Tab-separated table of C-alpha atoms and ligand atoms in Angstrom:
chain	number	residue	atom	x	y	z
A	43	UNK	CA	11.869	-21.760	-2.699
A	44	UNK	CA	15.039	-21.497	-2.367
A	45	UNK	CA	16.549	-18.047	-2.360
A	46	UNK	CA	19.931	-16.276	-3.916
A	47	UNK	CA	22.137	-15.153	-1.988
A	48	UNK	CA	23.955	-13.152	-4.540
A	49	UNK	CA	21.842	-11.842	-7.147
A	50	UNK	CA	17.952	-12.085	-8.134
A	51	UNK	CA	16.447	-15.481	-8.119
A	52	UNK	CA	14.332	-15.130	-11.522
A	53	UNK	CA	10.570	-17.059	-11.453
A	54	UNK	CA	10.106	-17.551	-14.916
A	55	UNK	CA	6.480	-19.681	-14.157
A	56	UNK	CA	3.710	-18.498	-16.358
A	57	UNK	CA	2.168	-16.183	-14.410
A	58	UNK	CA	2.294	-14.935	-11.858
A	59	UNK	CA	4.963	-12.807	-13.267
A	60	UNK	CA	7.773	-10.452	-12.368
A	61	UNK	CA	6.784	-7.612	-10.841
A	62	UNK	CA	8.717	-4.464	-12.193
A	63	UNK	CA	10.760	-2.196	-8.900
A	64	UNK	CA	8.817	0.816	-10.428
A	65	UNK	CA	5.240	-0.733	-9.857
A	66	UNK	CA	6.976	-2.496	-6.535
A	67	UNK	CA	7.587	0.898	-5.423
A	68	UNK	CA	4.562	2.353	-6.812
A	69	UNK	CA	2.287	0.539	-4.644
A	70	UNK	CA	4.439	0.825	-1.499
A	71	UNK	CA	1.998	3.674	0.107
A	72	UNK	CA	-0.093	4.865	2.421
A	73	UNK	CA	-3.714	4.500	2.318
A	74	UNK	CA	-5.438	7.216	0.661
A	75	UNK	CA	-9.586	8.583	0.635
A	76	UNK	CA	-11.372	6.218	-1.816
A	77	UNK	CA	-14.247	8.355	-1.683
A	78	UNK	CA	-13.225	11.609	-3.049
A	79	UNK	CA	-9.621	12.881	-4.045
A	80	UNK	CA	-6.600	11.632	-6.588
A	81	UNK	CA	-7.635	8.126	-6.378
A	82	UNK	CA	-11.030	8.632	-8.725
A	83	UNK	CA	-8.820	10.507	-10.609
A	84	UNK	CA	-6.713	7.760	-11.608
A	85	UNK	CA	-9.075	5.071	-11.449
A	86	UNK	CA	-10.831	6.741	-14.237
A	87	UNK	CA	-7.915	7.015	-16.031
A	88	UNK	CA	-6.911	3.201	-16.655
A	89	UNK	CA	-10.264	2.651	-18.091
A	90	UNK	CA	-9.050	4.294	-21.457
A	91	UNK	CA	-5.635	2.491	-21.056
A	92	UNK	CA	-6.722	-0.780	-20.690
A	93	UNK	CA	-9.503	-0.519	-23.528
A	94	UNK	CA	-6.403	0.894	-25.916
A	95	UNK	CA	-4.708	-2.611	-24.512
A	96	UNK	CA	-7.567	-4.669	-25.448
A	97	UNK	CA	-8.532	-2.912	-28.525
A	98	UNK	CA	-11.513	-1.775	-27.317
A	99	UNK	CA	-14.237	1.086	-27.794
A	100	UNK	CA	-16.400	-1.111	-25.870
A	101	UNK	CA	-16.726	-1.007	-21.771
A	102	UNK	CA	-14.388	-2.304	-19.047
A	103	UNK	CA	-15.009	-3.566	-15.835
A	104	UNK	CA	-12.323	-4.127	-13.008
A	105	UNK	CA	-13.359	-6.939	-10.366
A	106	UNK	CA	-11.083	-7.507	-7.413
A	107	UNK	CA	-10.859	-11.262	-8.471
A	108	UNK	CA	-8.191	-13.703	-10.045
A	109	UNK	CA	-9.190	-14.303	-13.772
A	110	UNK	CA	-11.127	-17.129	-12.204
A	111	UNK	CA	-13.184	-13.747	-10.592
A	112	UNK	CA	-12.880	-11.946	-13.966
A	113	UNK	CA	-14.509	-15.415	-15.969
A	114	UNK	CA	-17.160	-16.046	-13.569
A	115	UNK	CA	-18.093	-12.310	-13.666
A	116	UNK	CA	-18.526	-12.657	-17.303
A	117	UNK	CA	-20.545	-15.524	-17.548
A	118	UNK	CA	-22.748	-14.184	-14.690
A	119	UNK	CA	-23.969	-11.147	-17.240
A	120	UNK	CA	-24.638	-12.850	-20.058
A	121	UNK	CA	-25.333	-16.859	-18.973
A	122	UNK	CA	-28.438	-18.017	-17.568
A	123	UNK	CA	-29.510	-21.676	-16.281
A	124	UNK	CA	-30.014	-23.523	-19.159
A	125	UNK	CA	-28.656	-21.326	-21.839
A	126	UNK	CA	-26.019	-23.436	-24.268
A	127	UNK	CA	-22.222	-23.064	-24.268
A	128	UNK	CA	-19.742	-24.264	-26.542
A	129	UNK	CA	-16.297	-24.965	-24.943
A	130	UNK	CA	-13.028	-24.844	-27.615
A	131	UNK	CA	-10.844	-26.686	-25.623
A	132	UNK	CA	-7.351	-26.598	-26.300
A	133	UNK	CA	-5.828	-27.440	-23.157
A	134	UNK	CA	-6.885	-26.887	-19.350
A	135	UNK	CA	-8.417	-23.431	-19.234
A	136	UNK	CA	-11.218	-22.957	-21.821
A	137	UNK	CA	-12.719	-26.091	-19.895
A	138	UNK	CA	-12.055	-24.644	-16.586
A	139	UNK	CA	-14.171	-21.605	-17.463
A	140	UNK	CA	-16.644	-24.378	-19.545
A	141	UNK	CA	-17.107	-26.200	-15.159
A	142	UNK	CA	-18.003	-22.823	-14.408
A	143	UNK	CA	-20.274	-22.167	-16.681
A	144	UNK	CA	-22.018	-25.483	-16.236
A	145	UNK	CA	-22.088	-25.123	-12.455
A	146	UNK	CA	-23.828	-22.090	-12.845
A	147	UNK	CA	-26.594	-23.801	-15.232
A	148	UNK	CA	-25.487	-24.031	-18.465
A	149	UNK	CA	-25.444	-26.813	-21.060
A	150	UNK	CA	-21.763	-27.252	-21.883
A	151	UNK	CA	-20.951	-28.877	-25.405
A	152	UNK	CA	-17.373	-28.711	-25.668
A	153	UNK	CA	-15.084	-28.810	-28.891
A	154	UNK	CA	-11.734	-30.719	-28.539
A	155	UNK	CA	-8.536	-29.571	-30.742
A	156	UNK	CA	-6.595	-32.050	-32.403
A	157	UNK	CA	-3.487	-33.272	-30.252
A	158	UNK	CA	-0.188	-30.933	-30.039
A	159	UNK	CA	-2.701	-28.413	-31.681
A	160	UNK	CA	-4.576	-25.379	-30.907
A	161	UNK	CA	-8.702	-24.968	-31.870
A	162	UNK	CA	-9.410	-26.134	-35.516
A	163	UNK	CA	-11.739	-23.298	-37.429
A	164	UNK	CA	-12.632	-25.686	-39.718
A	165	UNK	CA	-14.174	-27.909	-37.369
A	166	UNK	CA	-15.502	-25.097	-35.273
A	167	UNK	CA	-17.594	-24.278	-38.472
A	168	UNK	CA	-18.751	-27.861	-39.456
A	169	UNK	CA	-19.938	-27.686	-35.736
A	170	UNK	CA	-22.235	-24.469	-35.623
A	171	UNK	CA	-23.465	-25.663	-38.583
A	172	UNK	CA	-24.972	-28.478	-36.948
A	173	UNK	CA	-26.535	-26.215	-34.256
A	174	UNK	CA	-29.066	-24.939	-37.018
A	175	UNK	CA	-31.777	-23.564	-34.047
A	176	UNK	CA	-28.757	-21.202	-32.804
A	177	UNK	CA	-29.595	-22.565	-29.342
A	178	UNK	CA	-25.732	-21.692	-28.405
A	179	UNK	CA	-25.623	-18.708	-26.779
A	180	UNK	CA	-21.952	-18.440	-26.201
A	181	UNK	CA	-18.267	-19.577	-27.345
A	182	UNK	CA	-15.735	-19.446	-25.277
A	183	UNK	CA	-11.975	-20.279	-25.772
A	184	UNK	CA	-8.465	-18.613	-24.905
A	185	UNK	CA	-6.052	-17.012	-26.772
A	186	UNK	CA	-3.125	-18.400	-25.210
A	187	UNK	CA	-3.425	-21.742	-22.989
A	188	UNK	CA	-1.070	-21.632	-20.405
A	189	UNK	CA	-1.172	-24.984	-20.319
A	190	UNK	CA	-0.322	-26.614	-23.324
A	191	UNK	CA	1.158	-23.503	-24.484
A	192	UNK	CA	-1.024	-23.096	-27.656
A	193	UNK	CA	-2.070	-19.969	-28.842
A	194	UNK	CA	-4.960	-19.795	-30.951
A	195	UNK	CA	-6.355	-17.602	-33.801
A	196	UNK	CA	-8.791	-15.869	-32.213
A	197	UNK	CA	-9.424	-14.524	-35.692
A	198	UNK	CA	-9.805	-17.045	-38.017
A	199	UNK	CA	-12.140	-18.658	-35.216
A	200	UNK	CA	-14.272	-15.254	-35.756
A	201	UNK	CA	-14.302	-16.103	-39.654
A	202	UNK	CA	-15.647	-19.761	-38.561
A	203	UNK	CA	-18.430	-18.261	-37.196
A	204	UNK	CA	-19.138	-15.802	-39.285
A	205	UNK	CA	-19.219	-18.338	-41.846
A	206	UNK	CA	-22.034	-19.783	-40.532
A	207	UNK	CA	-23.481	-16.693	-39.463
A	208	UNK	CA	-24.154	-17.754	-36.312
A	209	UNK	CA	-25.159	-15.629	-33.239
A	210	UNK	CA	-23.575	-16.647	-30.441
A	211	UNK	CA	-21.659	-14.782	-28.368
A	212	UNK	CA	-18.209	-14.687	-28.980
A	213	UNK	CA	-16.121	-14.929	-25.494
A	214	UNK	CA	-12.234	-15.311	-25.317
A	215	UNK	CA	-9.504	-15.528	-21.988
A	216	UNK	CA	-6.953	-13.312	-22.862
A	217	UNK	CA	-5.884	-13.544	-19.214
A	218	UNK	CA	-2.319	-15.806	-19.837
A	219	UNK	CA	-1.396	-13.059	-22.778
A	220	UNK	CA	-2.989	-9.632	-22.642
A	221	UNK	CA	-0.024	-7.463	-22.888
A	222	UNK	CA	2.399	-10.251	-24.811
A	223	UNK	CA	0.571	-10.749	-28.119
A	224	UNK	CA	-1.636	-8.704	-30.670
A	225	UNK	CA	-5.389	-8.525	-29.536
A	226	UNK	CA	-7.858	-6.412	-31.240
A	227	UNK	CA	-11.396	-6.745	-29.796
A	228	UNK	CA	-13.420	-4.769	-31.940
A	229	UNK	CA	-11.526	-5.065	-34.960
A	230	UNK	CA	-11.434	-9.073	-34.500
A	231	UNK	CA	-15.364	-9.307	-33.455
A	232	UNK	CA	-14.860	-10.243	-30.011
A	233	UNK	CA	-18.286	-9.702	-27.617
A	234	UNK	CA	-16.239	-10.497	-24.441
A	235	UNK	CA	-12.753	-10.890	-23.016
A	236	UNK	CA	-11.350	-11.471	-19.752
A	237	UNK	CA	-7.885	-10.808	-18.592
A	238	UNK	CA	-6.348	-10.521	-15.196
A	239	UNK	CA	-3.479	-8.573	-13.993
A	240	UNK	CA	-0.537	-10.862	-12.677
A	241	UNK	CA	0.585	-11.657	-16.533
A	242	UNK	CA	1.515	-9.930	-19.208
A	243	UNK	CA	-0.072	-6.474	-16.971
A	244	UNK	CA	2.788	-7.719	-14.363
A	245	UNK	CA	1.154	-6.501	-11.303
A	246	UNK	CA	0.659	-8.518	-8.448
A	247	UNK	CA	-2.650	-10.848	-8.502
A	248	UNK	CA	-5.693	-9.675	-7.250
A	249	UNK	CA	-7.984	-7.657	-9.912
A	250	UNK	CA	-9.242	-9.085	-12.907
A	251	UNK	CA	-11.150	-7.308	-16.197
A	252	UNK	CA	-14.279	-7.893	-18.537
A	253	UNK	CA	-14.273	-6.009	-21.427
A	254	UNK	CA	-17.574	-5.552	-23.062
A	255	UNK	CA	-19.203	-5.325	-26.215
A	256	UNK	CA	-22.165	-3.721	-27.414
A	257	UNK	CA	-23.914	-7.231	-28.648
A	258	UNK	CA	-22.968	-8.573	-24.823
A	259	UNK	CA	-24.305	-5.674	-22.971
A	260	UNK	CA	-27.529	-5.803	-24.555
A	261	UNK	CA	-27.658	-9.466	-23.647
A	262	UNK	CA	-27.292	-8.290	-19.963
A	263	UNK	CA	-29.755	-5.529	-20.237
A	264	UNK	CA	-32.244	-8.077	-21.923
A	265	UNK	CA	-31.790	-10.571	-19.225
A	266	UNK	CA	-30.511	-9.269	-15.927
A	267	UNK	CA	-28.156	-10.589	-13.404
A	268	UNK	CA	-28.533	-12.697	-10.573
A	269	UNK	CA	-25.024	-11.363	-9.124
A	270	UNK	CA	-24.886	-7.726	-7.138
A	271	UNK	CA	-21.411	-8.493	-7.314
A	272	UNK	CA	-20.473	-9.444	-10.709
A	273	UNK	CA	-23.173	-7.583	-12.534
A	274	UNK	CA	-21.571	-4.851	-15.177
A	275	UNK	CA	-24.290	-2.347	-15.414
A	276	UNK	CA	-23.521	-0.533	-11.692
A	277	UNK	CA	-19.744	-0.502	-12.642
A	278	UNK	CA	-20.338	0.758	-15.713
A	279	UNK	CA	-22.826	3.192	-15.073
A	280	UNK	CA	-22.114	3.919	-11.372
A	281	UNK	CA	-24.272	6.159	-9.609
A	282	UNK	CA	-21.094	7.070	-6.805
A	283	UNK	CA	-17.613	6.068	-8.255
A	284	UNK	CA	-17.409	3.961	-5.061
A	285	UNK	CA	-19.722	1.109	-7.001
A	286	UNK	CA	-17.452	0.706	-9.466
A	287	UNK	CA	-15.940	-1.732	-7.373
A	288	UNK	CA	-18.746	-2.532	-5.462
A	289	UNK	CA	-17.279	-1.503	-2.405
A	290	UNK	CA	-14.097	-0.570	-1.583
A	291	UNK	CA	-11.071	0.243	-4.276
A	292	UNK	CA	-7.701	-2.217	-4.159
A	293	UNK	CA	-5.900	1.043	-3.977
A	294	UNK	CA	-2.653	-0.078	-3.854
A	295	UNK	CA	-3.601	-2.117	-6.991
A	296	UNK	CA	-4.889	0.596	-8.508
A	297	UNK	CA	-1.154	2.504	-7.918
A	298	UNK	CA	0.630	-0.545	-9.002
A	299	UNK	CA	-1.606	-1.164	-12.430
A	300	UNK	CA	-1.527	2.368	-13.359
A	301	UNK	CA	2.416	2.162	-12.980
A	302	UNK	CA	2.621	-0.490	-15.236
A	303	UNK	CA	0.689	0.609	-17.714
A	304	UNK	CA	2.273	3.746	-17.976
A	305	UNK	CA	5.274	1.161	-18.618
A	306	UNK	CA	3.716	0.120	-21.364
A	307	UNK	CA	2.415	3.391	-22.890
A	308	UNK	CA	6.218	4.553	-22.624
A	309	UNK	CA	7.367	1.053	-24.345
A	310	UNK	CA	4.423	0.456	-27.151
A	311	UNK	CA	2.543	-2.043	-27.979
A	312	UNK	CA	4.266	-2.768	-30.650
A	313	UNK	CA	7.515	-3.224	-29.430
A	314	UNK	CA	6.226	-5.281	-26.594
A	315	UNK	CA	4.623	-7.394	-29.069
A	316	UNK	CA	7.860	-7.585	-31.325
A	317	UNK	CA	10.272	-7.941	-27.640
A	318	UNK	CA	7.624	-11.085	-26.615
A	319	UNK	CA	8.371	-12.656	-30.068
A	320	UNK	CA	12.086	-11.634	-30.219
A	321	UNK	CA	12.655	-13.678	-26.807
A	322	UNK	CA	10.075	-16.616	-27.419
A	323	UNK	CA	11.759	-17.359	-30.599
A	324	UNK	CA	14.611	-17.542	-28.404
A	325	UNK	CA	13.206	-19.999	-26.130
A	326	UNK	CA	12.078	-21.953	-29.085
A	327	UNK	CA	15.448	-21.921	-30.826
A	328	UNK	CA	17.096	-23.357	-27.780
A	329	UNK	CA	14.403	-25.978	-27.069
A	330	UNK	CA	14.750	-26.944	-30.922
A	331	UNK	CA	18.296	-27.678	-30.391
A	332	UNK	CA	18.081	-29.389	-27.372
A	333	UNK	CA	15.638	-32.027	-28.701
A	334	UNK	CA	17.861	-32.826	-31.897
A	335	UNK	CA	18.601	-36.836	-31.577
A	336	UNK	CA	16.983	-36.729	-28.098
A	337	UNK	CA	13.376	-37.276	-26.126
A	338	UNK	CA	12.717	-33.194	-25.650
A	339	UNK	CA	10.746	-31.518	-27.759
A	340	UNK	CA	7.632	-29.031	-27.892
A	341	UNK	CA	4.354	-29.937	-26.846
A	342	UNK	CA	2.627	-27.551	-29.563
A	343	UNK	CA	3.936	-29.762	-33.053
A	344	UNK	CA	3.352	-26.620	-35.127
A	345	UNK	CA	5.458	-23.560	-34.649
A	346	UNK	CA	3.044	-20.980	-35.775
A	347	UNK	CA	0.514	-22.179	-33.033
A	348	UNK	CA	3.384	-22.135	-30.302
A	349	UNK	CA	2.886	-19.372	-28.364
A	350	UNK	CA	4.688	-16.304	-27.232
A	351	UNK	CA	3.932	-15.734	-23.818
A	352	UNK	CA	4.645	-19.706	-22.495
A	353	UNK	CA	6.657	-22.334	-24.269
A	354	UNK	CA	5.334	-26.121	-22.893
A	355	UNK	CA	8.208	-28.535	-23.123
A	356	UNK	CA	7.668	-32.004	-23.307
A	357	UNK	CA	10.874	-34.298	-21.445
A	358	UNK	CA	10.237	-37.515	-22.068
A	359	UNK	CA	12.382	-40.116	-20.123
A	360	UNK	CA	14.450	-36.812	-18.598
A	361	UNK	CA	13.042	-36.058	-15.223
A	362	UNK	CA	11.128	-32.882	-15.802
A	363	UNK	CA	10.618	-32.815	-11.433
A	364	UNK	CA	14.132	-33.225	-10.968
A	365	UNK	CA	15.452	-30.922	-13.413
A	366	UNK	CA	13.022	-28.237	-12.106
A	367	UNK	CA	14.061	-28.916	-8.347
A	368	UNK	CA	18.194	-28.062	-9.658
A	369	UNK	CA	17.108	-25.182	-11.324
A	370	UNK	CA	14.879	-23.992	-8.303
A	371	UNK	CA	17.750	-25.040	-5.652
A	372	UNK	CA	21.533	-24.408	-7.017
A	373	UNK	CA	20.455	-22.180	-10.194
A	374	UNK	CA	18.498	-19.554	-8.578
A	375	UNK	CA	15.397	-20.038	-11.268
A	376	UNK	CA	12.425	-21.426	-11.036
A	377	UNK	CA	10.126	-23.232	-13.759
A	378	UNK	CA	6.541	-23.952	-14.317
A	379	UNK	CA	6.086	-27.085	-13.862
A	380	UNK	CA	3.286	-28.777	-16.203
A	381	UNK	CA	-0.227	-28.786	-15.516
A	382	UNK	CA	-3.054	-31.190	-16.572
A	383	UNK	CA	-0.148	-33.398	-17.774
A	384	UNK	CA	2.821	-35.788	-16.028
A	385	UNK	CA	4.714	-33.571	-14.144
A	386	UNK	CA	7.666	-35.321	-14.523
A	387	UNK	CA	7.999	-34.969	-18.129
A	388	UNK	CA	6.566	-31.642	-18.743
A	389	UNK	CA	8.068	-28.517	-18.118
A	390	UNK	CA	6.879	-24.543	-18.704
A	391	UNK	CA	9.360	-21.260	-19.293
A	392	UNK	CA	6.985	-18.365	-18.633
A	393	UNK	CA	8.114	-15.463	-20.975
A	394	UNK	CA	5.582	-12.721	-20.554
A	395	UNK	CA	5.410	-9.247	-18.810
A	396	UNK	CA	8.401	-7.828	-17.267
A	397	UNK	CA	11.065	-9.777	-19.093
A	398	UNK	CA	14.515	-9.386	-21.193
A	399	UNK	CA	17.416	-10.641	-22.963
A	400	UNK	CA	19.531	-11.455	-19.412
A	401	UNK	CA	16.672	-13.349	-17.950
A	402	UNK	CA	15.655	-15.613	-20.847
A	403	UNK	CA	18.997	-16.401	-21.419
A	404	UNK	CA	19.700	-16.786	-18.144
A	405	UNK	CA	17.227	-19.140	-17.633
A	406	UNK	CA	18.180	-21.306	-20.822
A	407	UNK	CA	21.911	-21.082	-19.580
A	408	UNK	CA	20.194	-22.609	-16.337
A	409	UNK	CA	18.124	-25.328	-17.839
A	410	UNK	CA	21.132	-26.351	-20.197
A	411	UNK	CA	23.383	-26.560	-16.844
A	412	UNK	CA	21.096	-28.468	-15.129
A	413	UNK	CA	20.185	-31.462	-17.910
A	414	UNK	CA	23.775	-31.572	-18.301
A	415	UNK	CA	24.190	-31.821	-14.343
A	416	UNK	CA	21.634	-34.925	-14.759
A	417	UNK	CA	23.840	-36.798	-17.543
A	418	UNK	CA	20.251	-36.213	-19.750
A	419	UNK	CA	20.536	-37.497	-23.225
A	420	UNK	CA	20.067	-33.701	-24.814
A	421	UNK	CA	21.993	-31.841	-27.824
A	422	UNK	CA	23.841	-29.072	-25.862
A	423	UNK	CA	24.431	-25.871	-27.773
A	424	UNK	CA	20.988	-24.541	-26.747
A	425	UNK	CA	22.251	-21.192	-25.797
A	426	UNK	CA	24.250	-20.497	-28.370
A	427	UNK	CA	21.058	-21.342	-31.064
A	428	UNK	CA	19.018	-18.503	-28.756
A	429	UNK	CA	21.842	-16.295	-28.664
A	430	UNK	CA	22.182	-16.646	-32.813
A	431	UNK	CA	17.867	-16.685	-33.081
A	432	UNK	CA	18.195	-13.080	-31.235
A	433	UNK	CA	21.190	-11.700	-33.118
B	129	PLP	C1	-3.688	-17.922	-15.397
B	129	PLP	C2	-4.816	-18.221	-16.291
B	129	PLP	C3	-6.126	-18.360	-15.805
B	129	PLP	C4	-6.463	-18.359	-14.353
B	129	PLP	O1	-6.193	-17.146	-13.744
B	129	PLP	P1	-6.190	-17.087	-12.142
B	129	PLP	O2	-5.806	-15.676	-11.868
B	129	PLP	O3	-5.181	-18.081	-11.690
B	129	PLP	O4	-7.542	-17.417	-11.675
B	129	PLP	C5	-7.139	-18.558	-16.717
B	129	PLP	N1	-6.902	-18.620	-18.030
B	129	PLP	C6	-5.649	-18.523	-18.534
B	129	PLP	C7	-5.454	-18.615	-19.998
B	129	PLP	C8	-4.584	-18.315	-17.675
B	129	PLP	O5	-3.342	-18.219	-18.166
């Protein structure tokens, strides 16, 4: 990557995210005791932190993992060989954590959304319905898919289920959005979510979370785990705070999560929620300009399912590759590129964690620049529509 010279080169990819100075210099420290000392101390106090985050009276475990850690952990409590799982797929990741499942024995049925869209309820129902033995022992789909840049309503997919009253376990990947959008596990009916750090929790990567229902712990109790590792009950009910982690604590992640999310105590939820929303619709504005009369548009057709942490952008004939590489190269910003799609006519602005006015502008200044650098067949004006969506 090319770097700035003058100024801050911004990454606006979907994760991993900006890191904040304060949690930058937060976990610039020595080592510390992990036995005994401050560090239990404030270990034990993210627990009640990240449950307020999740919405949560339930339990929380920390792995030191990536979310792909934090997924396989929860399937490892609560999914046998042979058990059945239903996959929602709405773009790359519910069906990444679907592989793992069936890798580790499972029966994977999976559920594909309608194109451009996020999971349909409606057919959700119509398919639990079929499954009149209740031989599906678990659901899983994510909130946001960083992907396609969906987000889904993790709630009306709850009312799907319930209209069927079926039993299954209800398991959702809040990992691209924890932190960016409204997410209330209990209140919603969740049994399981994973997250990871690097996103909307804007700490570097390297832990990951389960938080746990009632219904899903008794699941675990009833049927064990195969995993030392992964299994919940020692972290939850540690005998010597050491096994909470199973070993050894990522202390410096520990200093640089617990900086953050005193960041976000001292912010609100709610205004990080309405400041994710504020900017996205931004992003959204800008993108809706740019498209008028021209191949760019949004890969999510309907607005309300577009998403708040990631905005997917769909090119067309315009070289998404090339338009990333001027960005990354003379504009000092870097894009996601697309995944599980062409790369060069897909592009991704990441606008989660640690990020403002300046910087989303910034970046749409950048990407305006750049297609008009490339002679791209685009409505320009795209600023000025974000600048007028925010004021
Ligand atoms: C980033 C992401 C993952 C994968 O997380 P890793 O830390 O890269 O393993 C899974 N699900 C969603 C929705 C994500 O955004």
């Amino acid at each position: 990557m090319a770097q700035a010279t003058t100024g801050r080169h911004f990454l606006a990819i979907p994760g991993p995210t900006v890191i904040p100075d304060r949690v930058l210099r937060a976990m610039n420290t020595p080592m510390v005791n992990i036995y005994e000392g401050p560090l239990i101390e404030m270990t034990k106090s993210l627990l009640p932190d990240l449950k307020m985050v999740a919405g949560t009276a339930g339990e929380a475990v920390i792995y030191i993992a990536n979310g792909h850690g934090a997924w396989e952990g929860a399937l490892a409590n609560v999914i046998a060989p042979g058990d059945e799982v239903l996959v929602l797929e709405s773009g790359r990741f519910a069906v990444g954590w679907g592989a793992q499942a069936a890798q580790m024995g499972a029966v994977v049925h999976t559920l594909d959304a309608p194109p451009r869209a996020g999971v349909d309820p409606a057919a959700v129902e119509a398919q639990l319905r079929e499954d009149t033995g209740h031989k599906i022992k678990a659901i899983l789909v994510v909130q946001v898919d960083t992907a396609t840049g969906v987000w889904n309503d993790i709630q009306a997919i709850r009312k799907a289920i319930d209209a069927v009253g079926h039993p299954a376990l209800y398991m959702v990947d809040c990992i691209a959005c924890l932190g960016c959008v409204p997410f209330e596990m209990d209140e919603w009916g969740v049994d399981v979510m994973v997250a990871a750090c690097q996103k909307g929790l804007m700490t570097p990567p390297g832990i990951g979370f389960n938080f746990i229902g009632e219904k899903a712990m008794a699941v675990r109790k009833a049927q064990g785990c195969r995993s030392a590792y992964w299994d919940w009950e020692p972290r939850v009910n540690p005998e010597m705070y050491y096994r909470i982690f199973c070993g050894t604590a990522p202390v410096q992640h520990i200093f640089g999560l617990r900086e953050a999310l005193d960041m976000m105590m001292e912010e609100g939820m709610e205004s990080i929620f309405a400041r994710h929303a504020r900017l996205a619709g931004a992003v959204r504005a800008a993108v809706a300009h740019w498209g008028q009369g021209g191949p760019i548009g949004f890969n999510i057709a309907e607005d309300a399912a577009r998403s708040d942490a990631v905005t997917t952008i769909t090119t067309g004939d315009i070289d998404a590759a090339a338009l990333r590489r001027i960005c990354e190269d003379e504009l000092c910003v870097t894009l996601g590129l697309g995944i599980g799609m062409d790369a060069n006519s897909v592009f991704r602005i990441g606008h989660m964690g640690h990020v403002n006015e300046p910087m989303i502008l910034g970046t749409l200044g950048a990407v305006e620049l750049a297609l008009s650098k490339m002679g791209a067949s685009f409505e320009r004006g795209g600023v000025e529509a974000a600048v007028a969506a925010l004021g």
